[in-house]
Coordinates of C-alpha atoms in Angstrom, one line a residue:
X1 CA -31.4 16.3 -21.9
X2 CA -33.9 18.6 -20.1
X3 CA -33.8 18.7 -16.3
X4 CA -37.2 20.1 -15.1
X5 CA -38.9 19.5 -11.8
X6 CA -41.7 17.0 -11.1
X7 CA -43.4 14.9 -13.8
X8 CA -41.0 16.1 -16.5
X9 CA -38.1 14.3 -14.8
X10 CA -39.8 11.0 -15.2
X11 CA -40.6 11.7 -18.8
X12 CA -36.9 12.6 -19.4
X13 CA -35.8 9.4 -17.7
X14 CA -38.2 7.3 -19.8
X15 CA -37.0 9.1 -23.0
X16 CA -33.3 8.3 -22.2
X17 CA -34.2 4.7 -21.3
X18 CA -36.1 4.1 -24.6
X19 CA -33.1 5.6 -26.5
X20 CA -30.6 3.2 -24.8
X21 CA -28.7 5.8 -22.7
X22 CA -30.0 4.7 -19.3
X23 CA -27.9 2.3 -17.2
X24 CA -27.9 0.6 -13.8
X25 CA -25.0 -1.0 -11.9
X26 CA -24.1 -2.0 -8.4
X27 CA -21.0 -2.8 -6.3
X28 CA -20.4 -4.3 -2.9
X29 CA -17.5 -3.8 -0.6
X30 CA -17.0 -6.4 2.1
X31 CA -16.0 -5.5 5.6
X32 CA -12.3 -5.2 6.3
X33 CA -10.9 -4.6 9.8
X34 CA -9.8 -1.0 10.5
X35 CA -10.8 0.1 6.9
X36 CA -13.6 2.3 5.6
X37 CA -15.8 0.8 2.8
X38 CA -16.1 2.8 -0.5
X39 CA -18.3 2.1 -3.5
X40 CA -18.0 4.3 -6.7
X41 CA -19.5 5.1 -10.0
X42 CA -16.6 6.1 -12.2
X43 CA -16.4 7.6 -15.7
X44 CA -13.1 6.5 -17.3
X45 CA -10.7 9.0 -18.8
X46 CA -11.0 7.7 -22.4
X47 CA -14.8 7.3 -22.3
X48 CA -15.7 10.2 -24.5
X49 CA -19.0 10.5 -22.6
X50 CA -20.6 12.5 -19.8
X51 CA -22.5 10.8 -17.1
X52 CA -25.5 12.2 -15.2
X53 CA -26.1 10.3 -12.0
X54 CA -29.8 9.9 -11.5
X55 CA -30.0 7.8 -8.3
X56 CA -27.8 6.1 -5.7
X57 CA -29.4 3.5 -3.4
X58 CA -27.1 2.4 -0.5
X59 CA -27.3 -0.6 1.8
X60 CA -25.1 -0.9 4.9
X61 CA -24.7 -3.8 7.5
X62 CA -24.3 -1.2 10.3
X63 CA -26.0 1.8 11.7
X64 CA -23.7 4.6 10.4
X65 CA -23.4 7.8 8.4
X66 CA -23.1 7.4 4.7
X67 CA -21.0 10.1 2.9
X68 CA -21.5 11.1 -0.7
X69 CA -18.2 12.3 -2.2
X70 CA -16.5 13.2 -5.5
X71 CA -13.4 11.2 -6.0
X72 CA -11.6 11.4 -9.4
X73 CA -9.4 8.3 -9.0
X74 CA -10.8 4.9 -10.0
X75 CA -11.1 2.6 -6.9
X76 CA -9.1 -0.6 -7.0
X77 CA -11.8 -3.2 -8.0
X78 CA -14.0 -2.8 -11.1
X79 CA -17.0 -5.0 -10.3
X80 CA -18.4 -4.8 -13.8
X81 CA -22.0 -5.2 -12.7
X82 CA -23.5 -2.8 -15.2
X83 CA -26.5 -3.2 -17.5
X84 CA -28.1 -1.0 -20.2
X85 CA -31.7 -0.7 -19.1
X86 CA -32.8 -1.1 -22.8
X87 CA -32.5 -4.8 -23.5
X88 CA -29.9 -5.3 -26.2
X89 CA -28.6 -1.7 -25.8
X90 CA -25.0 -0.6 -26.0
X91 CA -22.5 -1.4 -23.2
X92 CA -21.9 1.3 -20.6
X93 CA -18.7 3.3 -20.2
X94 CA -19.5 3.9 -16.5
X95 CA -17.9 1.5 -14.1
X96 CA -19.0 0.3 -10.6
X97 CA -15.9 0.1 -8.4
X98 CA -15.1 -0.7 -4.8
X99 CA -12.2 -0.5 -2.3
X100 CA -11.4 -0.1 1.4
X101 CA -9.0 2.4 2.8
X102 CA -7.7 3.5 6.3
X103 CA -8.9 7.0 5.4
X104 CA -12.1 8.3 4.0
X105 CA -11.5 9.3 0.3
X106 CA -12.7 12.2 -1.8
X107 CA -14.5 15.5 -1.3
X108 CA -17.7 15.4 0.7
X109 CA -21.0 17.0 -0.5
X110 CA -23.6 15.0 1.4
X111 CA -24.2 12.9 4.5
X112 CA -27.0 10.6 5.5
X113 CA -27.7 8.3 8.3
X114 CA -28.2 4.6 7.5
X115 CA -30.1 2.0 9.4
X116 CA -28.4 -1.4 9.7
X117 CA -29.6 -3.9 7.1
X118 CA -31.9 -1.4 5.3
X119 CA -31.4 0.3 2.0
X120 CA -31.7 4.1 1.6
X121 CA -32.1 6.3 -1.5
X122 CA -29.6 9.2 -1.5
X123 CA -31.0 12.5 -2.8
X124 CA -33.9 12.8 -5.1
X125 CA -33.4 12.5 -8.8
X126 CA -30.3 13.8 -10.5
X127 CA -27.3 13.7 -8.1
X128 CA -24.3 15.0 -10.1
X129 CA -22.6 15.2 -13.5
X130 CA -19.4 13.3 -14.2
X131 CA -17.1 14.2 -17.0
X132 CA -14.4 11.8 -18.2
X133 CA -12.0 10.8 -15.4
X134 CA -14.4 11.8 -12.6
X135 CA -16.1 9.6 -10.0
X136 CA -19.0 9.7 -7.5
X137 CA -18.6 7.6 -4.4
X138 CA -20.4 6.6 -1.3
X139 CA -18.6 5.5 1.8
X140 CA -19.5 4.2 5.3
X141 CA -18.2 6.4 8.2
X142 CA -17.5 3.3 10.3
X143 CA -14.6 0.9 9.8
X144 CA -15.1 -2.9 9.4
X145 CA -18.6 -2.6 7.8
X146 CA -20.0 -3.9 4.5
X147 CA -21.4 -1.4 2.0
X148 CA -23.4 -1.9 -1.2
X149 CA -24.7 0.7 -3.7
X150 CA -26.8 0.6 -6.8
X151 CA -26.5 3.5 -9.2
X152 CA -28.7 4.7 -12.1
X153 CA -27.3 7.1 -14.7
X154 CA -27.5 8.5 -18.2
X155 CA -24.6 8.6 -20.6
X156 CA -24.4 11.1 -23.5

């Protein structure tokens, strides 16, 4: 897949979508007292695929910082809310997962502020690449808050 700036990115996305390699999925983590919310796109170890994350859209119930992190352990709950964006296309290997923890998990590479009850796009297009057994997650920096994320990605 070519990754070029501007108009070419949209053409590449449409090409992948029309060829059945474009997916979208979401996960929500409910608020839990004294725990940070985490939502993840995870590429399982036996997938045999590489994932390129195109977009992450995050919604929080609280005014807080949202961290983008790499975390290579699957979170506890596979929410299985994933769809091939080509109607009738093959099932995804990517999983949308969620969990809470008393600590913030993973290795940070980005931070954005979130407005309560408003969604926010993280980054522009093309966030990161996930090999098998790797994950991209977002987490809220405030305990006892709900967090939801929608991810778009390509598998090849």
